Tab-separated table of C-alpha atoms in Angstrom:
chain	number	residue	atom	x	y	z
A	1	MET	CA	0.017	0.031	-0.014
A	2	ASP	CA	1.300	3.512	-0.948
A	3	VAL	CA	1.208	4.987	2.539
A	4	LEU	CA	3.140	8.094	1.432
A	5	GLY	CA	0.622	8.696	-1.290
A	6	LEU	CA	-2.310	8.294	1.089
A	7	LYS	CA	-0.667	10.672	3.581
A	8	LYS	CA	-0.023	13.146	0.827
A	9	ARG	CA	-3.610	13.063	-0.312
A	10	GLY	CA	-4.908	13.159	3.253
A	11	GLN	CA	-3.054	16.365	3.859
A	12	GLY	CA	-4.494	18.045	0.662
A	13	VAL	CA	-1.168	18.719	-0.994
A	14	ARG	CA	-1.708	20.585	-4.154
A	15	SER	CA	0.380	22.073	-6.918
A	16	TRP	CA	0.609	25.908	-6.883
A	17	ILE	CA	2.209	28.380	-9.126
A	18	ARG	CA	4.070	31.042	-7.138
A	19	VAL	CA	4.777	34.349	-8.755
A	20	ASP	CA	6.603	36.947	-6.588
A	21	ALA	CA	6.845	40.662	-6.923
A	22	SER	CA	9.902	40.464	-9.129
A	23	GLY	CA	8.140	38.383	-11.735
A	24	ASN	CA	9.847	35.056	-10.956
A	25	SER	CA	7.587	32.061	-10.977
A	26	GLN	CA	7.910	28.558	-9.646
A	27	ILE	CA	5.814	25.556	-9.023
A	28	ILE	CA	5.485	24.564	-5.362
A	29	GLU	CA	3.462	21.729	-3.626
A	30	VAL	CA	2.087	22.662	-0.264
A	31	ASP	CA	-0.882	21.387	1.776
A	32	LYS	CA	-3.893	23.275	2.857
A	33	PHE	CA	-2.725	24.111	6.320
A	34	THR	CA	0.525	25.495	5.162
A	35	VAL	CA	-1.287	27.878	2.795
A	36	MET	CA	-3.663	28.774	5.648
A	37	ARG	CA	-0.732	29.660	7.989
A	38	ARG	CA	1.169	31.289	5.184
A	39	CYS	CA	-1.615	33.674	4.027
A	40	ASP	CA	-3.476	33.746	7.337
A	41	LEU	CA	-6.697	32.510	5.657
A	42	PRO	CA	-9.602	30.479	7.161
A	43	ALA	CA	-10.375	27.088	5.596
A	44	ARG	CA	-13.812	28.333	4.125
A	45	ASP	CA	-11.759	30.824	1.993
A	46	LEU	CA	-9.489	27.977	0.503
A	47	ARG	CA	-12.710	26.101	-0.281
A	48	LEU	CA	-13.585	28.798	-2.749
A	49	LEU	CA	-10.493	27.823	-4.729
A	50	ASP	CA	-11.146	24.115	-4.832
A	51	PRO	CA	-11.621	23.045	-8.543
A	52	LEU	CA	-13.785	20.193	-7.397
A	53	PHE	CA	-16.581	22.516	-6.346
A	54	VAL	CA	-18.354	25.201	-8.450
A	55	TYR	CA	-18.629	28.552	-6.556
A	56	PRO	CA	-19.667	31.820	-8.031
A	57	SER	CA	-17.279	34.474	-8.678
A	58	THR	CA	-15.894	36.055	-5.435
A	59	ILE	CA	-13.345	38.582	-4.542
A	60	LEU	CA	-12.494	38.652	-0.757
A	61	GLY	CA	-10.213	41.066	1.020
A	62	ARG	CA	-8.564	39.591	4.195
A	63	GLU	CA	-5.961	40.891	6.600
A	64	LYS	CA	-2.945	39.536	4.718
A	65	ALA	CA	-4.300	38.278	1.323
A	66	ILE	CA	-6.890	38.698	-1.265
A	67	VAL	CA	-8.804	35.631	-2.319
A	68	VAL	CA	-9.832	35.753	-6.059
A	69	ASN	CA	-12.230	33.236	-7.629
A	70	LEU	CA	-13.048	34.709	-11.236
A	71	GLU	CA	-13.847	31.965	-13.692
A	72	GLN	CA	-10.740	30.006	-14.439
A	73	ILE	CA	-8.573	32.253	-12.371
A	74	ARG	CA	-8.414	31.055	-8.739
A	75	CYS	CA	-5.561	32.545	-6.728
A	76	ILE	CA	-4.386	34.087	-3.456
A	77	ILE	CA	-2.782	37.451	-3.700
A	78	THR	CA	-0.536	38.695	-0.932
A	79	ALA	CA	1.705	41.816	-0.703
A	80	ASP	CA	4.680	39.842	-1.890
A	81	GLU	CA	3.365	36.897	-4.069
A	82	VAL	CA	0.642	35.311	-5.924
A	83	LEU	CA	-0.275	31.668	-5.329
A	84	LEU	CA	-2.241	30.326	-8.246
A	85	LEU	CA	-3.681	26.833	-8.597
A	86	ASN	CA	-1.617	24.965	-11.089
A	87	SER	CA	-3.727	24.142	-14.182
A	88	LEU	CA	-3.212	23.355	-17.839
A	89	ASP	CA	-5.912	25.799	-18.780
A	90	SER	CA	-4.799	28.289	-21.353
A	91	TYR	CA	-6.286	31.299	-19.389
A	92	VAL	CA	-4.282	30.315	-16.271
A	93	LEU	CA	-1.050	30.267	-18.207
A	94	GLN	CA	-1.798	33.469	-19.935
A	95	TYR	CA	-2.493	35.044	-16.538
A	96	VAL	CA	0.840	34.029	-15.344
A	97	VAL	CA	2.611	35.216	-18.546
A	98	GLU	CA	0.756	38.583	-18.495
A	99	LEU	CA	1.488	39.046	-14.726
A	100	GLN	CA	5.153	38.406	-15.348
A	101	ARG	CA	5.304	40.816	-18.200
A	102	ARG	CA	3.748	43.678	-16.242
A	103	LEU	CA	5.914	43.061	-13.253
A	104	THR	CA	9.148	43.191	-15.300
A	105	ALA	CA	8.085	45.987	-17.659
A	106	PRO	CA	8.415	48.878	-15.055
A	107	ALA	CA	11.970	47.944	-14.098
A	108	MET	CA	13.013	47.985	-17.778
A	109	GLY	CA	11.310	51.453	-18.155
A	110	GLU	CA	13.079	52.870	-15.193
A	111	GLY	CA	16.456	51.542	-16.426
A	112	TRP	CA	15.903	53.289	-19.804
A	113	GLN	CA	14.870	56.524	-18.053
A	114	MET	CA	17.985	56.488	-15.948
A	115	GLU	CA	20.052	55.916	-18.942
A	116	GLY	CA	18.340	58.903	-20.602
A	117	ALA	CA	19.052	60.970	-17.565
A	118	ASP	CA	22.660	60.191	-17.526
A	119	LEU	CA	22.905	61.079	-21.242
A	120	ASN	CA	21.258	64.417	-20.515
A	121	ARG	CA	23.720	65.141	-17.567
A	122	ARG	CA	26.715	64.444	-19.841
A	123	ARG	CA	25.188	66.751	-22.557
A	124	GLY	CA	24.599	69.496	-19.987
A	125	CYS	CA	20.818	69.240	-20.045
A	126	GLY	CA	19.273	71.481	-17.240
A	127	ASN	CA	16.047	69.577	-16.836
A	128	PHE	CA	17.314	66.688	-14.630
A	129	ASP	CA	13.999	65.723	-13.011
A	130	ASN	CA	12.245	65.013	-16.248
A	131	GLY	CA	14.538	62.065	-16.848
A	132	PHE	CA	13.075	60.255	-13.868
A	133	VAL	CA	9.348	60.689	-14.626
A	134	ASN	CA	7.711	57.268	-14.663
A	135	THR	CA	5.738	57.030	-17.782
A	136	SER	CA	4.663	53.455	-17.133
A	137	PRO	CA	1.036	52.896	-16.344
A	138	ASP	CA	1.905	50.206	-13.806
A	139	TYR	CA	2.039	52.524	-10.808
A	140	LEU	CA	-0.230	50.368	-8.617
A	141	PRO	CA	1.024	48.179	-5.762
A	142	PHE	CA	1.860	44.518	-6.450
A	143	GLU	CA	-1.570	43.119	-5.122
A	144	PHE	CA	-3.503	45.620	-7.276
A	145	ARG	CA	-1.493	44.655	-10.397
A	146	ALA	CA	-2.279	40.975	-9.824
A	147	LEU	CA	-5.940	41.814	-9.177
A	148	GLU	CA	-6.067	43.847	-12.388
A	149	VAL	CA	-4.676	40.930	-14.424
A	150	ALA	CA	-7.176	38.562	-12.859
A	151	LEU	CA	-10.108	40.997	-13.651
A	152	GLU	CA	-8.770	41.399	-17.155
A	153	ALA	CA	-8.447	37.731	-17.854
A	154	ALA	CA	-11.949	37.116	-16.474
A	155	CYS	CA	-13.636	40.013	-18.394
A	156	THR	CA	-11.779	38.937	-21.641
A	157	PHE	CA	-12.946	35.357	-21.096
A	158	LEU	CA	-16.690	36.301	-20.531
A	159	ASP	CA	-16.512	38.768	-23.409
A	160	ALA	CA	-15.041	36.271	-25.775
A	161	GLN	CA	-17.839	33.818	-24.841
A	162	ALA	CA	-20.509	36.550	-25.343
A	163	ALA	CA	-19.075	37.269	-28.784
A	164	GLU	CA	-19.062	33.779	-29.765
A	165	LEU	CA	-22.639	33.339	-28.689
A	166	GLU	CA	-23.588	36.326	-30.633
A	167	ILE	CA	-21.907	34.990	-33.767
A	168	GLU	CA	-23.851	31.774	-33.438
A	169	ALA	CA	-27.232	33.232	-32.406
A	170	TYR	CA	-28.043	35.897	-34.874
A	171	PRO	CA	-27.907	33.676	-37.982
A	172	LEU	CA	-29.750	30.985	-36.234
A	173	LEU	CA	-32.681	33.310	-35.091
A	174	ASP	CA	-32.877	34.822	-38.627
A	175	GLU	CA	-33.230	31.314	-40.047
A	176	LEU	CA	-35.795	30.475	-37.428
A	177	THR	CA	-37.940	33.489	-38.488
A	178	SER	CA	-37.963	32.276	-41.999
A	179	LYS	CA	-38.219	28.507	-41.417
A	180	ILE	CA	-39.867	27.256	-38.205
A	181	SER	CA	-38.957	23.641	-37.709
A	182	THR	CA	-38.370	21.363	-34.845
A	183	LEU	CA	-34.558	21.335	-35.331
A	184	ASN	CA	-34.378	25.043	-35.410
A	185	LEU	CA	-36.469	25.296	-32.289
A	186	GLU	CA	-34.301	22.759	-30.516
A	187	ARG	CA	-31.151	24.738	-31.444
A	188	ALA	CA	-32.789	27.980	-30.221
A	189	ARG	CA	-33.705	26.273	-26.904
A	190	ARG	CA	-29.999	25.234	-26.249
A	191	LEU	CA	-28.835	28.729	-27.323
A	192	LYS	CA	-31.192	30.322	-24.831
A	193	SER	CA	-29.939	27.990	-22.016
A	194	ARG	CA	-26.328	28.881	-22.691
A	195	LEU	CA	-27.170	32.522	-22.842
A	196	VAL	CA	-28.969	32.463	-19.341
A	197	ALA	CA	-26.115	30.513	-17.749
A	198	LEU	CA	-23.502	33.054	-19.328
A	199	THR	CA	-25.677	35.989	-18.246
A	200	ARG	CA	-25.803	34.543	-14.576
A	201	ARG	CA	-21.936	34.408	-14.586
A	202	VAL	CA	-21.398	37.867	-15.976
A	203	GLN	CA	-24.016	39.346	-13.587
A	204	LYS	CA	-22.298	37.721	-10.644
A	205	VAL	CA	-18.830	39.293	-11.561
A	206	ARG	CA	-20.510	42.563	-12.102
A	207	ASP	CA	-22.219	42.450	-8.722
A	208	GLU	CA	-18.959	41.512	-7.003
A	209	ILE	CA	-17.152	44.504	-8.561
A	210	GLU	CA	-20.024	46.788	-7.678
A	211	GLN	CA	-20.266	45.523	-4.097
A	212	LEU	CA	-16.539	46.222	-3.639
A	213	MET	CA	-16.862	49.709	-5.178
A	214	ASP	CA	-19.787	50.509	-2.786
A	215	ASP	CA	-17.832	49.507	0.459
A	216	ASP	CA	-14.848	51.679	1.298
A	217	GLY	CA	-13.931	49.380	4.130
A	218	ASP	CA	-13.571	46.409	1.829
A	219	MET	CA	-11.426	48.504	-0.627
A	220	ALA	CA	-9.208	49.729	2.271
A	221	GLU	CA	-8.923	46.181	3.463
A	222	MET	CA	-7.373	45.061	0.166
A	223	TYR	CA	-4.550	47.607	0.306
A	224	LEU	CA	-1.895	44.915	1.483
A	225	THR	CA	1.251	46.726	0.826
A	226	GLU	CA	0.277	49.750	2.833
A	227	LYS	CA	-0.802	47.577	5.835
A	228	LYS	CA	2.517	45.577	5.620
A	229	ARG	CA	4.505	48.823	5.624
A	230	ARG	CA	2.482	50.245	8.554
A	231	MET	CA	3.128	46.926	10.471
A	232	GLU	CA	6.802	47.062	9.845
A	233	SER	CA	7.160	50.703	10.662
A	234	SER	CA	5.266	50.231	13.971
A	235	PHE	CA	7.416	47.219	14.742
A	236	TYR	CA	10.775	48.988	14.135
A	237	GLY	CA	9.353	52.029	16.075
A	238	GLU	CA	8.575	49.993	19.106
A	239	GLN	CA	11.990	48.258	18.944
A	240	SER	CA	13.797	51.653	18.791
A	241	LEU	CA	11.579	52.973	21.710
A	242	MET	CA	12.412	49.879	23.850
A	243	GLY	CA	16.105	50.335	23.073
A	244	TYR	CA	15.876	54.036	24.149
A	245	ARG	CA	14.093	53.172	27.333
A	246	SER	CA	16.621	50.425	28.139
A	247	THR	CA	19.551	52.857	27.613
A	248	ASP	CA	17.877	55.525	29.636
A	249	GLY	CA	17.143	53.057	32.327
A	250	ALA	CA	20.755	51.906	32.352
A	251	LEU	CA	22.120	55.516	32.826
A	252	SER	CA	19.638	56.408	35.559
A	253	VAL	CA	19.799	53.347	37.790
A	254	SER	CA	21.695	55.077	40.465
A	255	ALA	CA	19.448	58.059	40.614
A	256	PRO	CA	16.197	57.158	42.410
A	257	VAL	CA	12.961	58.920	41.384
A	258	SER	CA	10.461	59.957	43.909
A	259	PRO	CA	6.937	58.829	42.962
A	260	VAL	CA	5.530	62.207	43.836
A	261	SER	CA	8.107	64.147	41.835
A	262	SER	CA	7.540	65.379	38.381
A	263	PRO	CA	8.757	63.128	35.447
A	264	PRO	CA	12.241	63.940	34.015
A	265	GLU	CA	12.659	66.069	30.995
A	266	THR	CA	13.652	63.259	28.813
A	267	ARG	CA	10.383	61.439	29.555
A	268	ARG	CA	8.368	64.528	28.808
A	269	LEU	CA	10.276	64.953	25.511
A	270	GLU	CA	9.826	61.224	24.641
A	271	LYS	CA	6.008	61.586	25.472
A	272	SER	CA	5.664	64.704	23.302
A	273	LEU	CA	7.723	63.059	20.489
A	274	SER	CA	5.673	59.849	20.572
A	275	VAL	CA	2.316	61.822	20.528
A	276	THR	CA	3.533	63.899	17.584
A	277	ARG	CA	4.782	60.943	15.713
A	278	SER	CA	1.515	58.995	16.275
A	279	ARG	CA	-0.637	61.982	14.992
A	280	HIS	CA	1.634	62.332	11.965
A	281	GLU	CA	1.502	58.597	11.229
A	282	SER	CA	-2.323	58.545	11.622
A	283	MET	CA	-2.752	61.596	9.319
A	284	LYS	CA	-0.374	60.053	6.821
A	285	SER	CA	-2.040	56.688	6.915
A	286	SER	CA	-5.427	58.215	6.497
A	287	GLU	CA	-4.249	60.210	3.443
A	288	SER	CA	-2.552	57.119	1.933
A	289	ALA	CA	-5.731	54.964	2.694
A	290	THR	CA	-7.857	57.563	0.800
A	291	GLU	CA	-5.452	57.551	-2.109
A	292	SER	CA	-5.360	53.740	-2.113
A	293	ILE	CA	-9.101	53.664	-2.070
A	294	GLU	CA	-9.297	56.045	-5.047
A	295	GLU	CA	-6.691	54.056	-7.005
A	296	LEU	CA	-8.506	50.784	-6.423
A	297	GLU	CA	-11.889	52.414	-7.087
A	298	MET	CA	-10.685	53.695	-10.538
A	299	LEU	CA	-9.332	50.164	-11.270
A	300	LEU	CA	-12.544	48.504	-10.335
A	301	GLU	CA	-14.642	51.150	-12.097
A	302	ALA	CA	-12.607	50.537	-15.441
A	303	TYR	CA	-13.423	46.756	-15.329
A	304	PHE	CA	-17.020	47.428	-14.148
A	305	VAL	CA	-17.529	49.233	-17.460
A	306	VAL	CA	-16.045	46.422	-19.404
A	307	ILE	CA	-18.104	43.758	-17.658
A	308	ASP	CA	-21.209	45.935	-17.908
A	309	SER	CA	-20.717	46.278	-21.632
A	310	THR	CA	-20.640	42.526	-21.870
A	311	LEU	CA	-23.763	42.213	-19.903
A	312	ASN	CA	-25.403	44.741	-22.189
A	313	LYS	CA	-24.479	42.700	-25.184
A	314	LEU	CA	-26.012	39.619	-23.579
A	315	THR	CA	-29.150	41.687	-22.599
A	316	SER	CA	-29.447	42.852	-26.210
A	317	LEU	CA	-29.213	39.273	-27.350
A	318	LYS	CA	-31.823	38.086	-24.883
A	319	GLU	CA	-34.157	40.831	-26.078
A	320	TYR	CA	-33.534	39.694	-29.714
A	321	ILE	CA	-34.437	36.147	-28.718
A	322	ASP	CA	-37.517	37.339	-26.963
A	323	ASP	CA	-38.578	39.515	-30.087
A	324	THR	CA	-37.889	36.476	-32.239
A	325	GLU	CA	-40.108	34.298	-29.950
A	326	ASP	CA	-42.826	36.919	-30.158
A	327	PHE	CA	-42.590	37.031	-33.841
A	328	ILE	CA	-42.809	33.293	-34.061
A	329	ASN	CA	-45.710	33.269	-31.798
A	330	ILE	CA	-47.487	35.920	-33.984
A	331	GLN	CA	-46.815	33.901	-37.038
A	332	LEU	CA	-48.200	30.785	-35.363
A	333	ASP	CA	-51.276	32.667	-34.178
A	334	ASN	CA	-51.832	33.990	-37.716
A	335	VAL	CA	-51.667	30.349	-39.061
A	336	ARG	CA	-54.035	29.277	-36.385
A	337	ASN	CA	-56.473	32.041	-37.247
A	338	GLN	CA	-56.248	31.153	-40.899
A	339	LEU	CA	-57.083	27.545	-40.117
A	340	ILE	CA	-59.960	28.578	-37.904
A	341	GLN	CA	-61.374	30.735	-40.728
A	342	PHE	CA	-60.918	27.938	-43.205
A	343	GLU	CA	-62.644	25.524	-40.784
A	344	LEU	CA	-65.468	28.030	-40.374
A	345	LEU	CA	-65.981	28.188	-44.209
A	346	LEU	CA	-65.865	24.525	-44.513
A	347	THR	CA	-68.460	24.040	-41.898
A	348	THR	CA	-70.663	26.620	-43.582
A	349	ALA	CA	-70.260	24.796	-46.923
A	350	THR	CA	-71.124	21.548	-45.240
A	351	PHE	CA	-74.316	22.998	-43.828
A	352	VAL	CA	-75.350	24.209	-47.244
A	353	VAL	CA	-74.587	20.790	-48.866
A	354	ALA	CA	-76.668	19.185	-46.049
A	355	ILE	CA	-79.671	21.050	-47.485
A	356	PHE	CA	-79.554	18.956	-50.573
A	357	GLY	CA	-79.599	15.813	-48.366
A	358	VAL	CA	-82.774	17.222	-46.665
A	359	VAL	CA	-84.540	17.750	-49.974
A	360	ALA	CA	-83.471	14.403	-51.255
A	361	GLY	CA	-84.795	12.779	-47.970
A	362	ILE	CA	-88.162	14.631	-48.286
A	363	PHE	CA	-88.737	13.555	-51.903
A	364	GLY	CA	-87.562	10.021	-51.127
A	365	MET	CA	-90.495	9.272	-48.770
A	366	ASN	CA	-93.160	6.742	-49.804
A	367	PHE	CA	-95.966	9.153	-50.891
A	368	GLU	CA	-97.168	10.261	-54.331
A	369	ILE	CA	-97.553	13.830	-55.558
A	370	PRO	CA	-98.347	15.284	-58.919
A	371	MET	CA	-94.824	16.660	-59.270
A	372	PHE	CA	-93.436	13.129	-59.829
A	373	ASP	CA	-95.343	12.908	-63.102
A	374	ASP	CA	-93.676	16.119	-64.513
A	375	PRO	CA	-90.399	15.376	-66.404
A	376	GLY	CA	-88.862	18.753	-65.691
A	377	ALA	CA	-89.714	18.916	-62.019
A	378	PHE	CA	-86.327	17.392	-60.971
A	379	LYS	CA	-84.463	20.104	-62.798
A	380	TRP	CA	-86.375	22.784	-61.081
A	381	VAL	CA	-85.887	21.339	-57.653
A	382	LEU	CA	-82.103	21.207	-58.169
A	383	ILE	CA	-82.120	24.883	-59.400
A	384	ILE	CA	-84.250	26.156	-56.553
A	385	THR	CA	-82.227	24.149	-53.888
A	386	GLY	CA	-78.812	25.490	-55.364
A	387	ILE	CA	-79.967	29.084	-55.464
A	388	CYS	CA	-81.238	28.691	-51.841
A	389	GLY	CA	-77.983	27.150	-50.725
A	390	ILE	CA	-75.951	29.955	-52.348
A	391	ILE	CA	-78.087	32.696	-50.735
A	392	ILE	CA	-77.689	30.933	-47.335
A	393	PHE	CA	-73.861	30.541	-47.754
A	394	CYS	CA	-73.541	34.224	-48.732
A	395	SER	CA	-75.608	35.244	-45.801
A	396	PHE	CA	-73.265	33.297	-43.497
A	397	VAL	CA	-70.225	34.913	-45.071
A	398	TRP	CA	-71.712	38.442	-44.672
A	399	PHE	CA	-72.517	37.650	-41.050
A	400	PHE	CA	-68.999	36.640	-40.451
A	401	LYS	CA	-67.565	39.682	-41.976
A	402	TYR	CA	-70.039	41.919	-40.160
A	403	ARG	CA	-69.052	40.483	-36.819
A	404	ARG	CA	-65.307	40.729	-37.806
A	405	LEU	CA	-64.793	36.958	-37.613
A	406	MET	CA	-63.044	37.043	-41.032
A	407	PRO	CA	-60.905	39.559	-42.601
A	408	LEU	CA	-62.557	41.941	-45.027
């Protein structure tokens, strides 16, 4: 028995593609608990990334990570790396390649700008600052770049499916309006089922982006780089403060302080500096949080417009299908009305023909009248009966038109 294999499967070891902030990628195999400790995530968040289950599109902002489940892209984004479930899907590979390209492109741009600045300095160019202007659009933090690539991949995938559905739908619907058959109706039914499923997926992605845009707290929670920087600065500040206190304590061990005496000048200065530093840090953090929310809001708004455009395409296609169904129902109703009118005329004609049967039954009775001895009496009976039948039929037709049961 493969005990190691059972143990490995029992721990839930899976293959992940790790992409760091420098654009380097590698394949690692870790279990679920290691990922939970590494990214500080609960088990229910990792369940969203399980390929064995089908979950709707979700973007969750946590303390140290962003959990992204957008169509084929299922990943965990931190401030330093992206953990993506290893898959042979083309969209997953395209996501990794695109993320690496965007992470390495700014470094190349900065190198070219520094070379241009050095060349300007050698030529005696006075405008030195212009050489270091970052013209690259990738000014966002690492987690926002990774999230942007995931949103772009999901929106591109859904838009491609919507375009493919449009190419298949419009010719089929045009053919269905000209030729109503069981095969065309079955194809239209399958097409509408696919449309409803795709619309539900696009609507979920749109609702998820809109929900993030409506909640400033969720957007601020997703700014992982800023939270990491604050944590590191507060940690180093506490360490320096502890070192300062230990040094101060070592110098003033021999000098006892009375509990009722006023604090020393050094402690007063330390307290005032700490209060000033905390106020400055709070103001700076609030300003940076506002700026990060604005950056993330603009990013989400851009892809909200894209996914909303895809949803409008699907909505227009659904309206076209509904219009086609209405047109087909109108055609069927028209055919049904024509059949009813024909049946009405046929019933009227049958009634008129039945008059000849009544006349024949009357004259076929076993009694004698002088009319039977006249050789031309049969001809006159037929003529009179036919004229009466025509008059009765025309009367019925006039009555049908008068009551608008038949078109004029």
